[in-house]
Backbone as a ProteinNet text record, in pm:
[ID]
protein_1_A
[PRIMARY]
MRSTKGTLRICVTGDPANFPDCVDDTNAMTRSVPAEIRKVRFEGVPYGDYAVAVIHDENNNAKLDTFAGIPREGFGFSRNPPIRFGPPKFDAARFSIKDDAEKQQVKMRYIL
[TERTIARY]
8428.6	8371.1	8439.6	8462.1	8541.6	8422.7	8287.7	8211.4	8072.3	7950.7	7826.8	7733	7787.7	7732.2	7657.9	7571.2	7489.1	7447.7	7457.5	7406.6	7506.7	7471.4	7551.7	7497.6	7512.1	7449.3	7504.7	7458	7477.1	7411.4	7501.8	7439.9	7541.3	7432.8	7487.7	7422.5	7503.6	7497.8	7516.8	7502.3	7532.3	7581	7548.2	7579.1	7703.6	7833	7940.7	7947.3	7845.3	7842.5	7793.2	7714	7669.6	7726.2	7855	7964	8017.5	8051.9	7964.1	7877.9	7832.7	7705.3	7575.7	7567.3	7416.5	7306.5	7341.7	7244.8	7142.5	7183.1	7106.2	7065.8	7062.5	7046.7	6943.1	6829.7	6695.6	6691.9	6782.7	6807.6	6875.2	6964.8	7058	6963.3	7034.6	6973.4	7031.4	6958.3	7027.3	6953.8	7024.1	7009.4	7063.8	6985.7	7038.7	6981.1	7087.6	7090.4	7145.4	7114.5	7165.1	7351.5	7439.2	7558.1	7611.9	7522.1	7576.3	7552.1	7471	7431	7559.1	7617.3	7723	7709	7571.8	7592.8	7427.1	7400.4	7321.9	7295.2	7139.7	7127.1	7050	7073.6	7004.4	6965.2	6847	6762.6	6686.6	6699.4	6638.2	6740.3	6839	6940.6	6962	6907.4	6935.4	7099.8	7119	7277.3	7323.1	7444.4	7533.5	7640.8	7701.2	7828.8	7757.5	7825.1	7765	7893.6	7888.5	7976.9	7915.6	7982.5	7910.9	7981.9	7908.9	7968.7	7925.4	7979.8	7932.9	7981.5	7886.2	7970.8	7906.3	7984.2	7962.2	7921	7812.8	7718	7708.5	7823.9	7862.8	7758.5	7721.3	7655	7511.7	7486.1	7339	7304.7	7381.6	7360.5	7360.3	7323.1	7293.2	7420	7535.4	7630.4	7774	7892.4	8030.9	8067.4	8093.5	8152.4	8286.2	8375.6	8529.4	8580.6	8695	8779.2	8875.4	8897.3	8988.1	8976.7	8855.2	8853.2	8893	8917.6	8971	8843.2	8796.5	8670.7	8689.1	8604.5	8602.9	8555.5	8445.7	8358.6	8423.4	8378.8	8432.8	8372.6	8432.6	8384.1	8431	8383.5	8424.7	8352.2	8414.1	8365.1	8392.4	8325.5	8337.9	8460.7	8519.4	8663.5	8741.3	8710.8	8819.3	8940.4	8917.1	9054.4	9133.2	9265.2	9327.7	9271.6	9292.6	9236.1	9379.4	9356.4	9444.3	9398.8	9384.5	9321.9	9185.5	9070.1	8909.2	8899.9	8776	8689.9	8763.2	8756.5	8811.9	8693.7	8723.6	8650.4	8561.2	8450.9	8350.1	8436.6	8526.2	8589	8687.1	8722.7	8822.5	8713.3	8597.5	8513.3	8407.6	8423.1	8313.9	8331.7	8222.3	8198.9	8087.5	8108.1	7959.8	7893	7765.6	7646	7603.8	7675.7	7622.5	7536.1	7539.5	7416.5	7382	7312.3	7246	7331.2	7447.2	7521.9	7633.9	7662.7	7759.9	7758.4	7882.6	7920	8001.5	7989.9	8108.6	8147.3	8276.1	8299.3	8363	8321.3	8356.1	8434.1	8553.3	8640.3	8643	8588.2	8555.6	8686.8	8695	8861.5	8800.4	8901.6	8893.1	9002.5	9030.3	9143.4	9170.2	9020.2	9072.1	8982.2
8312.4	8410.9	8454	8552.2	8519.6	8519	8547	8508	8486	8454.8	8448.3	8562.4	8688.6	8757.9	8857.9	8901.9	8997.9	8936.5	9005.9	8953.2	8959.5	8857.5	8838.5	8928.5	9010	9132.8	9068.7	9004.8	8956.3	9019.1	9060.5	9098.2	9053.5	9014.2	8953.2	9035.2	9097.1	9197.9	9153	9213.3	9134.3	9298	9415	9557.4	9612.1	9630.1	9678	9806.6	9889.5	10015	10020.1	9931.8	9915.1	9794.1	9750	9663.9	9750.7	9726.7	9622.8	9670.5	9781.1	9830.1	9809.1	9767.2	9724.2	9844.4	9962.1	10042.4	10085.1	10125.1	10162.5	10031.9	9930.9	9812.6	9748.4	9794.2	9697	9579.2	9520.8	9374.6	9295.8	9352.1	9287.1	9204.9	9079.5	9014.3	9016.5	9065	9072.4	8971.1	8946.7	8833.2	8906.1	8916.9	8913.4	8804.6	8738.3	8591.7	8642.3	8550.4	8564.3	8501.6	8562	8519.6	8362.9	8294.6	8169.1	8088.7	8127.7	8082.4	8067.9	7939.5	7942.4	7905.2	7897.5	7879.2	7927.3	7974.3	8091.4	8014.8	7997	7954.7	8063.6	8107.4	8177.1	8096.9	8102.8	8033.6	8099.2	8039.6	8114.4	8238.5	8235.7	8352.6	8326.6	8424.2	8407.3	8399.8	8306.5	8285.1	8446	8434	8567.6	8597.5	8697.6	8732.3	8809.5	8777.8	8826.9	8841.1	8929.6	8940.4	8934	8886.3	8872.3	8947.2	9045.4	9114.3	9078.1	9028	9007.9	9108.3	9144.3	9207.4	9119.6	9134.7	9062.3	9176.8	9211.3	9337.4	9302	9277	9240.2	9315.1	9411.2	9540.5	9554.5	9480.8	9523.1	9647.3	9751.1	9867.6	9891.4	9759.9	9798.6	9873.5	9878.8	9929.4	9876.9	9870.4	9839.9	9947.3	9921	10025.7	10037.5	10149.8	10171.5	10279.1	10261.4	10353.5	10419.8	10546.4	10588.8	10540.7	10489.9	10398.7	10274.9	10220.5	10070.3	10005.2	9881.6	9808	9778.7	9775.8	9730	9591.8	9572.7	9450.4	9376	9236.8	9139.7	9159.3	9141.7	9129.5	9048.1	9016.4	8908.2	8912.1	8858.8	8912	8777.5	8742.9	8635	8628.2	8498.3	8468.4	8522.7	8583.4	8596	8682.6	8836.9	8890.3	8951.1	8967.2	9036.4	9173.3	9205	9332.2	9427.5	9570	9642.8	9762.1	9882.9	10007.3	10017	9991.1	9996.3	9837.3	9828.1	9694.5	9668.7	9551.8	9505.2	9575.4	9575	9608.1	9471.2	9526.5	9399	9288.8	9356.5	9211.5	9141.4	9184.5	9098.2	8981.6	9021	8922.6	8861.9	8894.3	8843.8	8681.4	8622.1	8498.7	8481	8355.4	8327.4	8202.2	8249.4	8117.1	8098.7	7947	7893.6	7756.3	7757.3	7624.2	7624.8	7546.2	7548.2	7515.7	7484	7393.9	7487.1	7617.3	7734.5	7749.7	7763.1	7778.1	7857.3	7946.9	8046	8029	8020.1	8018.3	8130.4	8238.3	8377.4	8363.8	8400.6	8403.7	8569.1	8494.3	8655.2	8733.9	8832.3	8894	9001	9004.3	9091	9186.6	9309.9	9397.7	9420.7	9487.3	9517.3	9448.4
13502.2	13583.2	13718.4	13752.7	13894.9	14013.9	13977	14088.5	14010.5	14069.5	14040.7	14059.8	14120.9	14147.2	14043.2	14038.8	13924.5	13801.2	13691	13550.8	13456.6	13361.1	13251.4	13163.3	13072.6	12979.2	12842.8	12738.1	12606.2	12500.5	12379.4	12302.4	12148	12081.8	11927	11820.7	11752.9	11641.7	11525.5	11421.9	11276.7	11218	11297.2	11271.2	11321.6	11219.4	11248.3	11357.3	11308.8	11368.9	11504.3	11539.5	11676.5	11769	11723.1	11823.4	11871.3	12020.6	12120.4	12178.4	12159.8	12236.2	12217.3	12098.1	12045.7	12074.1	12102.9	12149.2	12052.2	11932.3	11824.8	11709.9	11745.7	11633.8	11721.9	11613.6	11660.7	11614.2	11529.5	11524.3	11609.8	11664.4	11799.5	11879.4	11937.8	12014.2	12147.8	12242.2	12368.3	12455.1	12576	12691.3	12802.3	12917.4	13056.5	13128	13192.6	13272.6	13393	13482.6	13613.7	13591.7	13668	13660.2	13626.3	13724	13748.2	13622.2	13526.9	13425.8	13310.1	13262.2	13192.7	13051.4	13007.1	12897.2	12814.2	12709.6	12661.6	12519.1	12501.5	12349.6	12280.1	12158.2	12050.4	11971.2	11951.6	11826.5	11739.3	11598.6	11485.8	11453.3	11469.9	11446.2	11287.4	11198.2	11050.2	11010.9	10912.1	10852.7	10836.6	10853.9	10839.9	10923.1	10905.2	10984.9	11138.5	11230.2	11363.7	11448.2	11575.4	11689.5	11812.9	11927.6	12048.1	12148.7	12209.5	12345.9	12443.2	12584.8	12710.2	12830.5	12908.8	13027.8	13135.6	13240	13367.6	13463.3	13446.9	13532.4	13670	13767	13894.9	14005.2	13986.5	14080.3	13990.7	13891.8	13828.1	13814.6	13742.6	13749.4	13599.9	13534.4	13372.8	13300	13325	13242.6	13318.2	13216.5	13242	13320.7	13455.7	13541.2	13501.9	13495.7	13467.7	13545.3	13586.2	13648.1	13575.7	13513.8	13437.7	13295.5	13239.3	13146.7	13122.2	13253.7	13234.6	13303.1	13237.7	13329.5	13446.6	13507.4	13646.2	13664.2	13578	13543.3	13448	13428.8	13344.9	13220.4	13079	12961.5	12884.5	12780.3	12658.8	12522.9	12421.9	12303.1	12199.6	12135.4	12058.9	11970.4	11965.5	11895.2	11983.8	12110.6	12198.8	12150.1	12092.8	12036.7	12115.2	12079.8	12208.3	12208.2	12338.8	12409.5	12411.9	12357.4	12340.6	12397.7	12361	12408.7	12346	12465.6	12400.5	12355	12308.7	12266.7	12119.5	12084.5	11955.4	11854.7	11728.8	11624.1	11603.9	11522.1	11480.7	11394.8	11322.8	11221.6	11318.6	11396.1	11522.8	11598.5	11624.7	11695.5	11587.1	11467.6	11375.2	11360.5	11341.7	11297.5	11221.4	11121.1	11063.7	11099.3	11090.9	11121.7	10954.9	10966.6	10824.9	10849.9	10984.4	11035.2	11146.5	11186.2	11319.7	11441.5	11424.3	11515	11556.3	11500.2	11578.4	11688.3	11772.9	11897.6	11923	12012.5	12047.4	12185.2	12218	12356.1	12389.4	12464.5	12531.7	12632.2	12644.8	12772.9	12828.9	12952	13026.6	13047.7	13072.7	13107.8	13217.7	13300.4	13451.5	13433.4	13446.3	13441.9	13586.5	13649.3	13793.9	13891.6
[MASK]
++++++++++++++++++++++++++++++++++++++++++++++++++++++++++++++++++++++++++++++++++++++++++++++++++++++++++++++++

């Protein structure tokens, strides 16, 4: 994290069609936490395949700000896939929950 300003917006989804936005996924698990929080725990997640998307919303406007399509705020995904043009596909960020001890460490990336 480059600062503690703003909010981390986190989405955990099992629906490839709604990754990374989680807009129409009624089963998505979302959280908004202060940016100084470094660990977030989701409890009671059913076993299955999921992907995580995180946005560092530094100005608290509830969206990822961009300039000419390039993110101006931080972002990250489960499994930390390489970023090329646009967000990764669900399969690149997918991980399986098979027990209660599954952890994902998301590396935040800042371009501008």
